[in-house]
Amino acid sequence: MKQRSVLVVLFDGIQSLDVTGPLEVFAGASGFPEVAYELRTASLDGAPVRSSSGLVLVPDGSLADATTPHTLLVPGGGGTRDPAPGLIDWLRLHGPRPERLVSVCSGALLLAAAGQLDGHRVTTHWNLCDHLARSYPAVEVDPEPIFVRDGRLATSAGVTAGIDLALALVEEDHGREVALTVARHLVVFLRRPGNQSQFSAQLTAQTARREPLREVQHWITEHPGEDLSVESLAARARLSPRHFARAFQAETGMTPGRYVDRVRLEQARRLLEDTTDGVTGIARTCGYGTPEAMRRAFLKALGTGPAEYRRRFSSRPAGDPATTTKQRTH
């Protein structure tokens, strides 16, 4: 049995779920035969730390006494805004040593300050992506995915995305079935793909100020299978197509076409995950028209086709007769 050690860095102002979420994933995986993670936590001086919620976490020891782990995990939290210089110095010295270097949420700011992200593609909480990119121009910041793998480096978006990333690491270490069983045990169903957007279509776009445009946004969400051309939507808003397109983008931050694409993709993903509806029917319901059109949209946005997406991320257990029958039919 190959044992992999995981060391989690603790500091005052930490987000407790950034710590406990990944640890629960690794601990759950360790319940399987032939799977073993040695889990340890350490603060700079070995003293307890207080999380942003007030929860006190007692580390196993100090960073000074910690041996080099297989996976070094740096959580986020309000404490990343003004970190102790000694913590940054420790990360600068020890960050290059583990086989895997991982950050959750704003933990990426600590790694960036320690020079560990230069030249790498990374992500963090959507609200911090602009700050990270401006403060560290040598870092390639991608605000969209819930987590990003770049060689030995792995970074994730906010809070629960750390669980998704930990599940992906367990799958990398011990296979898909172990990761999926842990996910079901934690009642997070199956792990989300790393390139899934941090936001739903409605959260990504701003809410329009003018009521006719807001009504169009809601109508798109509720009727993804309808004619959602600019001409049709403009008529619903009682505006000319040119005026509508310009006003929609100005007030929501994205073009009507991009908003429609996101709504349709989000609805199709949800139906593939939560229902046994056939791919042909889902394509029609979500406005793609044909399975091939939906497949092209999935490949472009997620890097995988609808059938593979359902196989990996359906909330039904693997081998469910209903899911299997529908997939074979379509």
mmCIF file of C-alpha atoms in Angstrom:
data_model
loop_
_atom_site.group_PDB
_atom_site.id
_atom_site.type_symbol
_atom_site.label_atom_id
_atom_site.label_comp_id
_atom_site.label_asym_id
_atom_site.label_seq_id
_atom_site.Cartn_x
_atom_site.Cartn_y
_atom_site.Cartn_z
ATOM 1 C CA MET A 1 0.000 0.000 0.000
ATOM 2 C CA LYS A 2 1.388 3.393 -0.990
ATOM 3 C CA GLN A 3 0.719 6.016 1.647
ATOM 4 C CA ARG A 4 0.463 9.642 0.552
ATOM 5 C CA SER A 5 0.922 12.361 3.123
ATOM 6 C CA VAL A 6 -1.198 15.518 3.055
ATOM 7 C CA LEU A 7 -0.154 18.586 5.056
ATOM 8 C CA VAL A 8 -2.679 21.404 5.497
ATOM 9 C CA VAL A 9 -1.345 24.841 6.412
ATOM 10 C CA LEU A 10 -3.296 26.654 9.164
ATOM 11 C CA PHE A 11 -3.330 30.371 10.035
ATOM 12 C CA ASP A 12 -5.591 32.839 11.819
ATOM 13 C CA GLY A 13 -8.586 33.941 9.764
ATOM 14 C CA ILE A 14 -8.715 30.680 7.826
ATOM 15 C CA GLN A 15 -11.942 29.489 6.161
ATOM 16 C CA SER A 16 -12.722 26.338 8.130
ATOM 17 C CA LEU A 17 -14.506 24.566 5.262
ATOM 18 C CA ASP A 18 -11.401 24.991 3.093
ATOM 19 C CA VAL A 19 -9.680 22.784 5.677
ATOM 20 C CA THR A 20 -12.364 20.313 6.682
ATOM 21 C CA GLY A 21 -13.862 19.757 3.217
ATOM 22 C CA PRO A 22 -10.703 18.361 1.568
ATOM 23 C CA LEU A 23 -9.683 16.549 4.765
ATOM 24 C CA GLU A 24 -13.040 14.731 4.881
ATOM 25 C CA VAL A 25 -12.510 13.618 1.269
ATOM 26 C CA PHE A 26 -9.028 12.235 1.941
ATOM 27 C CA ALA A 27 -10.141 10.666 5.225
ATOM 28 C CA GLY A 28 -13.125 9.036 3.504
ATOM 29 C CA ALA A 29 -10.893 7.579 0.824
ATOM 30 C CA SER A 30 -8.605 6.133 3.495
ATOM 31 C CA GLY A 31 -11.440 3.844 4.560
ATOM 32 C CA PHE A 32 -10.896 1.748 1.428
ATOM 33 C CA PRO A 33 -8.493 -1.207 1.324
ATOM 34 C CA GLU A 34 -5.146 -0.295 -0.201
ATOM 35 C CA VAL A 35 -5.846 3.444 0.221
ATOM 36 C CA ALA A 36 -3.981 5.449 2.841
ATOM 37 C CA TYR A 37 -3.560 9.189 3.338
ATOM 38 C CA GLU A 38 -1.546 10.469 6.284
ATOM 39 C CA LEU A 39 -3.310 13.708 7.219
ATOM 40 C CA ARG A 40 -1.615 16.437 9.236
ATOM 41 C CA THR A 41 -2.191 20.110 9.941
ATOM 42 C CA ALA A 42 0.394 22.670 11.002
ATOM 43 C CA SER A 43 0.464 26.358 11.870
ATOM 44 C CA LEU A 44 3.501 28.586 11.724
ATOM 45 C CA ASP A 45 4.330 28.184 15.417
ATOM 46 C CA GLY A 46 2.177 25.156 16.255
ATOM 47 C CA ALA A 47 -0.360 27.261 18.156
ATOM 48 C CA PRO A 48 -4.151 26.952 17.655
ATOM 49 C CA VAL A 49 -5.699 29.261 15.060
ATOM 50 C CA ARG A 50 -9.116 30.904 14.950
ATOM 51 C CA SER A 51 -11.088 30.541 11.733
ATOM 52 C CA SER A 52 -13.144 33.313 10.146
ATOM 53 C CA SER A 53 -16.284 31.787 11.704
ATOM 54 C CA GLY A 54 -14.734 31.732 15.172
ATOM 55 C CA LEU A 55 -14.012 28.007 15.187
ATOM 56 C CA VAL A 56 -10.665 27.236 16.823
ATOM 57 C CA LEU A 57 -8.500 24.665 15.035
ATOM 58 C CA VAL A 58 -5.707 22.897 16.899
ATOM 59 C CA PRO A 59 -2.839 21.868 14.589
ATOM 60 C CA ASP A 60 -0.804 18.700 14.878
ATOM 61 C CA GLY A 61 2.379 20.734 15.086
ATOM 62 C CA SER A 62 4.405 23.597 13.684
ATOM 63 C CA LEU A 63 5.449 24.160 10.085
ATOM 64 C CA ALA A 64 9.057 24.322 11.248
ATOM 65 C CA ASP A 65 8.860 20.702 12.381
ATOM 66 C CA ALA A 66 6.825 19.402 9.426
ATOM 67 C CA THR A 67 8.427 16.998 6.988
ATOM 68 C CA THR A 68 7.915 17.448 3.250
ATOM 69 C CA PRO A 69 4.517 15.958 2.343
ATOM 70 C CA HIS A 70 3.344 14.389 -0.876
ATOM 71 C CA THR A 71 0.584 17.035 -1.073
ATOM 72 C CA LEU A 72 0.807 20.475 0.497
ATOM 73 C CA LEU A 73 -2.582 22.175 0.760
ATOM 74 C CA VAL A 74 -3.011 25.900 1.451
ATOM 75 C CA PRO A 75 -6.570 26.946 2.361
ATOM 76 C CA GLY A 76 -8.056 30.420 2.004
ATOM 77 C CA GLY A 77 -9.924 32.816 4.235
ATOM 78 C CA GLY A 78 -9.785 36.385 5.453
ATOM 79 C CA GLY A 79 -6.357 35.733 6.942
ATOM 80 C CA THR A 80 -4.838 35.743 3.448
ATOM 81 C CA ARG A 81 -5.293 39.529 3.247
ATOM 82 C CA ASP A 82 -2.515 40.259 5.750
ATOM 83 C CA PRO A 83 -0.515 37.057 6.216
ATOM 84 C CA ALA A 84 2.381 36.678 8.588
ATOM 85 C CA PRO A 85 5.663 37.288 6.725
ATOM 86 C CA GLY A 86 7.018 34.086 8.219
ATOM 87 C CA LEU A 87 4.246 32.099 6.533
ATOM 88 C CA ILE A 88 5.102 33.523 3.112
ATOM 89 C CA ASP A 89 8.793 32.833 3.721
ATOM 90 C CA TRP A 90 7.982 29.221 4.659
ATOM 91 C CA LEU A 91 5.872 28.741 1.524
ATOM 92 C CA ARG A 92 8.588 30.266 -0.642
ATOM 93 C CA LEU A 93 11.139 27.817 0.737
ATOM 94 C CA HIS A 94 8.982 24.703 1.030
ATOM 95 C CA GLY A 95 6.448 25.190 -1.764
ATOM 96 C CA PRO A 96 8.682 23.686 -4.495
ATOM 97 C CA ARG A 97 9.316 20.458 -2.568
ATOM 98 C CA PRO A 98 6.032 18.457 -2.490
ATOM 99 C CA GLU A 99 4.886 16.388 -5.429
ATOM 100 C CA ARG A 100 1.606 18.333 -5.391
ATOM 101 C CA LEU A 101 1.007 21.926 -4.364
ATOM 102 C CA VAL A 102 -2.667 22.767 -3.824
ATOM 103 C CA SER A 103 -4.602 25.903 -2.915
ATOM 104 C CA VAL A 104 -8.262 26.354 -2.044
ATOM 105 C CA CYS A 105 -10.022 29.664 -2.643
ATOM 106 C CA SER A 106 -7.890 32.671 -1.588
ATOM 107 C CA GLY A 107 -5.051 30.364 -0.579
ATOM 108 C CA ALA A 108 -3.832 31.131 -4.094
ATOM 109 C CA LEU A 109 -2.926 34.628 -2.866
ATOM 110 C CA LEU A 110 -0.485 33.146 -0.358
ATOM 111 C CA LEU A 111 1.123 30.942 -3.001
ATOM 112 C CA ALA A 112 1.340 33.896 -5.392
ATOM 113 C CA ALA A 113 2.991 36.053 -2.728
ATOM 114 C CA ALA A 114 5.516 33.247 -2.219
ATOM 115 C CA GLY A 115 6.280 33.147 -5.957
ATOM 116 C CA GLN A 116 4.825 29.666 -6.446
ATOM 117 C CA LEU A 117 2.295 30.584 -9.142
ATOM 118 C CA ASP A 118 4.494 32.516 -11.575
ATOM 119 C CA GLY A 119 4.123 31.193 -15.114
ATOM 120 C CA HIS A 120 1.199 28.952 -14.188
ATOM 121 C CA ARG A 121 -2.496 28.936 -15.085
ATOM 122 C CA VAL A 122 -4.545 29.139 -11.885
ATOM 123 C CA THR A 123 -7.943 30.038 -10.484
ATOM 124 C CA THR A 124 -9.337 31.319 -7.207
ATOM 125 C CA HIS A 125 -12.644 32.635 -5.881
ATOM 126 C CA TRP A 126 -14.330 34.662 -8.629
ATOM 127 C CA ASN A 127 -14.351 37.777 -6.432
ATOM 128 C CA LEU A 128 -10.554 37.686 -6.132
ATOM 129 C CA CYS A 129 -9.522 36.836 -9.693
ATOM 130 C CA ASP A 130 -9.049 40.450 -10.825
ATOM 131 C CA HIS A 131 -7.063 41.258 -7.689
ATOM 132 C CA LEU A 132 -4.826 38.222 -8.159
ATOM 133 C CA ALA A 133 -4.219 39.059 -11.832
ATOM 134 C CA ARG A 134 -3.425 42.729 -11.122
ATOM 135 C CA SER A 135 -1.181 42.007 -8.150
ATOM 136 C CA TYR A 136 0.770 39.185 -9.796
ATOM 137 C CA PRO A 137 1.027 39.785 -13.576
ATOM 138 C CA ALA A 138 3.305 36.751 -14.004
ATOM 139 C CA VAL A 139 0.357 34.514 -13.050
ATOM 140 C CA GLU A 140 -2.213 33.458 -15.665
ATOM 141 C CA VAL A 141 -5.560 33.750 -13.872
ATOM 142 C CA ASP A 142 -8.603 31.943 -15.279
ATOM 143 C CA PRO A 143 -11.766 33.139 -13.484
ATOM 144 C CA GLU A 144 -14.100 30.531 -14.978
ATOM 145 C CA PRO A 145 -13.259 26.974 -13.781
ATOM 146 C CA ILE A 146 -13.976 25.611 -10.326
ATOM 147 C CA PHE A 147 -10.465 24.163 -10.289
ATOM 148 C CA VAL A 148 -7.390 24.131 -12.514
ATOM 149 C CA ARG A 149 -4.574 21.586 -12.805
ATOM 150 C CA ASP A 150 -1.249 22.832 -14.170
ATOM 151 C CA GLY A 151 1.441 20.223 -13.711
ATOM 152 C CA ARG A 152 2.072 19.628 -10.004
ATOM 153 C CA LEU A 153 0.061 22.727 -9.159
ATOM 154 C CA ALA A 154 -3.684 22.579 -8.447
ATOM 155 C CA THR A 155 -5.822 25.592 -7.545
ATOM 156 C CA SER A 156 -9.540 25.802 -6.830
ATOM 157 C CA ALA A 157 -12.285 28.366 -6.558
ATOM 158 C CA GLY A 158 -14.203 29.205 -3.413
ATOM 159 C CA VAL A 159 -15.163 26.981 -0.500
ATOM 160 C CA THR A 160 -16.957 23.859 -1.814
ATOM 161 C CA ALA A 161 -14.753 23.783 -4.924
ATOM 162 C CA GLY A 162 -12.013 22.537 -2.616
ATOM 163 C CA ILE A 163 -14.079 19.373 -2.144
ATOM 164 C CA ASP A 164 -14.355 18.949 -5.921
ATOM 165 C CA LEU A 165 -10.608 19.344 -6.296
ATOM 166 C CA ALA A 166 -9.882 16.882 -3.474
ATOM 167 C CA LEU A 167 -12.178 14.331 -5.127
ATOM 168 C CA ALA A 168 -10.304 14.821 -8.394
ATOM 169 C CA LEU A 169 -6.996 14.208 -6.604
ATOM 170 C CA VAL A 170 -8.355 11.031 -4.993
ATOM 171 C CA GLU A 171 -9.509 9.857 -8.416
ATOM 172 C CA GLU A 172 -6.039 10.568 -9.776
ATOM 173 C CA ASP A 173 -4.452 8.566 -6.949
ATOM 174 C CA HIS A 174 -6.877 5.660 -6.567
ATOM 175 C CA GLY A 175 -9.363 5.606 -9.420
ATOM 176 C CA ARG A 176 -12.849 6.769 -10.241
ATOM 177 C CA GLU A 177 -14.832 4.299 -8.130
ATOM 178 C CA VAL A 178 -13.109 5.329 -4.895
ATOM 179 C CA ALA A 179 -13.692 9.029 -5.634
ATOM 180 C CA LEU A 180 -17.343 8.512 -6.559
ATOM 181 C CA THR A 181 -18.046 6.421 -3.466
ATOM 182 C CA VAL A 182 -16.539 9.118 -1.255
ATOM 183 C CA ALA A 183 -18.619 11.744 -3.061
ATOM 184 C CA ARG A 184 -21.823 9.811 -2.457
ATOM 185 C CA HIS A 185 -20.925 9.333 1.206
ATOM 186 C CA LEU A 186 -20.474 13.090 1.573
ATOM 187 C CA VAL A 187 -23.797 13.629 -0.243
ATOM 188 C CA VAL A 188 -22.183 15.722 -2.948
ATOM 189 C CA PHE A 189 -23.265 13.188 -5.589
ATOM 190 C CA LEU A 190 -20.515 13.007 -8.192
ATOM 191 C CA ARG A 191 -17.701 15.453 -8.482
ATOM 192 C CA ARG A 192 -18.088 18.382 -10.850
ATOM 193 C CA PRO A 193 -15.682 18.682 -13.787
ATOM 194 C CA GLY A 194 -12.889 21.149 -13.167
ATOM 195 C CA ASN A 195 -13.797 23.242 -16.183
ATOM 196 C CA GLN A 196 -17.364 23.732 -14.997
ATOM 197 C CA SER A 197 -18.024 27.437 -14.512
ATOM 198 C CA GLN A 198 -17.932 28.923 -11.021
ATOM 199 C CA PHE A 199 -21.247 30.628 -11.730
ATOM 200 C CA SER A 200 -24.654 29.779 -13.098
ATOM 201 C CA ALA A 201 -25.742 31.794 -16.125
ATOM 202 C CA GLN A 202 -27.880 33.990 -13.877
ATOM 203 C CA LEU A 203 -24.998 34.697 -11.480
ATOM 204 C CA THR A 204 -22.510 35.300 -14.280
ATOM 205 C CA ALA A 205 -24.660 37.967 -15.865
ATOM 206 C CA GLN A 206 -25.748 41.070 -14.064
ATOM 207 C CA THR A 207 -29.464 41.592 -13.598
ATOM 208 C CA ALA A 208 -30.715 44.172 -16.069
ATOM 209 C CA ARG A 209 -31.933 47.463 -14.587
ATOM 210 C CA ARG A 210 -34.882 47.937 -16.944
ATOM 211 C CA GLU A 211 -37.893 45.763 -16.355
ATOM 212 C CA PRO A 212 -38.420 44.649 -19.997
ATOM 213 C CA LEU A 213 -34.848 43.334 -20.128
ATOM 214 C CA ARG A 214 -35.179 41.628 -16.742
ATOM 215 C CA GLU A 215 -38.350 39.941 -17.954
ATOM 216 C CA VAL A 216 -36.508 38.718 -21.052
ATOM 217 C CA GLN A 217 -33.741 37.272 -18.855
ATOM 218 C CA HIS A 218 -36.281 35.336 -16.793
ATOM 219 C CA TRP A 219 -38.136 34.196 -19.918
ATOM 220 C CA ILE A 220 -34.932 32.827 -21.457
ATOM 221 C CA THR A 221 -34.224 30.845 -18.282
ATOM 222 C CA GLU A 222 -37.714 29.378 -18.210
ATOM 223 C CA HIS A 223 -37.995 28.670 -21.960
ATOM 224 C CA PRO A 224 -34.584 27.501 -23.265
ATOM 225 C CA GLY A 225 -36.242 25.485 -26.043
ATOM 226 C CA GLU A 226 -38.031 28.448 -27.620
ATOM 227 C CA ASP A 227 -36.846 30.715 -30.431
ATOM 228 C CA LEU A 228 -34.255 32.829 -28.597
ATOM 229 C CA SER A 229 -32.879 34.759 -31.550
ATOM 230 C CA VAL A 230 -32.099 38.438 -31.028
ATOM 231 C CA GLU A 231 -35.058 39.317 -33.249
ATOM 232 C CA SER A 232 -37.476 37.236 -31.175
ATOM 233 C CA LEU A 233 -36.160 38.496 -27.839
ATOM 234 C CA ALA A 234 -36.148 42.093 -29.050
ATOM 235 C CA ALA A 235 -39.797 41.784 -30.031
ATOM 236 C CA ARG A 236 -40.588 40.465 -26.546
ATOM 237 C CA ALA A 237 -38.834 43.509 -25.022
ATOM 238 C CA ARG A 238 -40.568 45.806 -27.538
ATOM 239 C CA LEU A 239 -37.256 47.115 -28.822
ATOM 240 C CA SER A 240 -35.522 47.047 -32.181
ATOM 241 C CA PRO A 241 -33.018 44.171 -32.516
ATOM 242 C CA ARG A 242 -30.079 46.573 -32.627
ATOM 243 C CA HIS A 243 -31.244 48.564 -29.613
ATOM 244 C CA PHE A 244 -32.068 45.382 -27.690
ATOM 245 C CA ALA A 245 -28.670 43.763 -28.304
ATOM 246 C CA ARG A 246 -26.822 46.902 -27.291
ATOM 247 C CA ALA A 247 -28.950 47.497 -24.178
ATOM 248 C CA PHE A 248 -28.828 43.841 -23.074
ATOM 249 C CA GLN A 249 -25.045 43.750 -23.202
ATOM 250 C CA ALA A 250 -24.701 47.124 -21.494
ATOM 251 C CA GLU A 251 -26.946 46.098 -18.593
ATOM 252 C CA THR A 252 -26.006 42.429 -18.137
ATOM 253 C CA GLY A 253 -22.350 42.405 -19.157
ATOM 254 C CA MET A 254 -22.784 39.812 -21.916
ATOM 255 C CA THR A 255 -24.399 39.506 -25.325
ATOM 256 C CA PRO A 256 -27.855 37.927 -25.657
ATOM 257 C CA GLY A 257 -26.342 35.020 -27.589
ATOM 258 C CA ARG A 258 -23.799 34.244 -24.883
ATOM 259 C CA TYR A 259 -26.461 34.411 -22.186
ATOM 260 C CA VAL A 260 -28.686 32.029 -24.161
ATOM 261 C CA ASP A 261 -25.782 29.630 -24.694
ATOM 262 C CA ARG A 262 -25.054 29.525 -20.950
ATOM 263 C CA VAL A 263 -28.683 29.030 -19.969
ATOM 264 C CA ARG A 264 -29.090 26.171 -22.441
ATOM 265 C CA LEU A 265 -25.869 24.472 -21.374
ATOM 266 C CA GLU A 266 -26.760 24.800 -17.708
ATOM 267 C CA GLN A 267 -30.225 23.329 -18.248
ATOM 268 C CA ALA A 268 -28.866 20.465 -20.363
ATOM 269 C CA ARG A 269 -26.270 19.636 -17.704
ATOM 270 C CA ARG A 270 -28.927 19.598 -15.017
ATOM 271 C CA LEU A 271 -31.172 17.253 -17.013
ATOM 272 C CA LEU A 272 -28.268 14.906 -17.756
ATOM 273 C CA GLU A 273 -27.281 14.844 -14.080
ATOM 274 C CA ASP A 274 -30.718 14.566 -12.476
ATOM 275 C CA THR A 275 -33.007 12.765 -14.953
ATOM 276 C CA THR A 276 -33.056 9.721 -17.216
ATOM 277 C CA ASP A 277 -34.375 11.710 -20.185
ATOM 278 C CA GLY A 278 -32.787 10.703 -23.478
ATOM 279 C CA VAL A 279 -30.155 12.884 -25.111
ATOM 280 C CA THR A 280 -32.401 13.545 -28.119
ATOM 281 C CA GLY A 281 -35.206 14.796 -25.900
ATOM 282 C CA ILE A 282 -32.854 16.932 -23.800
ATOM 283 C CA ALA A 283 -31.386 18.501 -26.931
ATOM 284 C CA ARG A 284 -34.873 19.435 -28.090
ATOM 285 C CA THR A 285 -35.998 20.688 -24.653
ATOM 286 C CA CYS A 286 -32.932 22.888 -24.267
ATOM 287 C CA GLY A 287 -33.137 24.434 -27.708
ATOM 288 C CA TYR A 288 -30.265 22.640 -29.423
ATOM 289 C CA GLY A 289 -32.560 20.938 -31.908
ATOM 290 C CA THR A 290 -30.333 17.910 -32.539
ATOM 291 C CA PRO A 291 -28.059 15.751 -30.365
ATOM 292 C CA GLU A 292 -25.134 16.660 -32.593
ATOM 293 C CA ALA A 293 -25.644 20.388 -31.974
ATOM 294 C CA MET A 294 -25.758 19.762 -28.231
ATOM 295 C CA ARG A 295 -22.669 17.580 -28.466
ATOM 296 C CA ARG A 296 -20.741 20.381 -30.191
ATOM 297 C CA ALA A 297 -21.810 22.845 -27.484
ATOM 298 C CA PHE A 298 -20.696 20.461 -24.709
ATOM 299 C CA LEU A 299 -17.338 19.782 -26.341
ATOM 300 C CA LYS A 300 -16.689 23.492 -26.762
ATOM 301 C CA ALA A 301 -17.674 24.470 -23.225
ATOM 302 C CA LEU A 302 -16.780 21.405 -21.139
ATOM 303 C CA GLY A 303 -14.415 19.351 -23.254
ATOM 304 C CA THR A 304 -16.666 16.287 -23.128
ATOM 305 C CA GLY A 305 -19.797 15.061 -24.922
ATOM 306 C CA PRO A 306 -23.253 14.667 -23.307
ATOM 307 C CA ALA A 307 -23.079 10.876 -23.014
ATOM 308 C CA GLU A 308 -19.708 10.954 -21.261
ATOM 309 C CA TYR A 309 -20.858 13.847 -19.094
ATOM 310 C CA ARG A 310 -23.862 11.819 -17.937
ATOM 311 C CA ARG A 311 -21.721 8.734 -17.320
ATOM 312 C CA ARG A 312 -19.372 10.686 -15.081
ATOM 313 C CA PHE A 313 -21.676 13.124 -13.339
ATOM 314 C CA SER A 314 -25.164 11.635 -13.180
ATOM 315 C CA SER A 315 -26.618 11.686 -9.670
ATOM 316 C CA ARG A 316 -27.837 8.110 -10.201
ATOM 317 C CA PRO A 317 -25.444 5.365 -9.063
ATOM 318 C CA ALA A 318 -23.387 3.707 -11.762
ATOM 319 C CA GLY A 319 -25.317 0.898 -13.413
ATOM 320 C CA ASP A 320 -28.779 2.275 -12.620
ATOM 321 C CA PRO A 321 -31.066 0.470 -15.062
ATOM 322 C CA ALA A 322 -33.029 3.550 -16.048
ATOM 323 C CA THR A 323 -29.927 5.564 -16.847
ATOM 324 C CA THR A 324 -28.297 2.684 -18.699
ATOM 325 C CA THR A 325 -31.381 2.034 -20.815
ATOM 326 C CA LYS A 326 -31.723 5.667 -21.839
ATOM 327 C CA GLN A 327 -28.064 5.993 -22.757
ATOM 328 C CA ARG A 328 -28.146 2.862 -24.882
ATOM 329 C CA THR A 329 -31.249 4.106 -26.648
ATOM 330 C CA HIS A 330 -29.710 7.438 -27.501
#
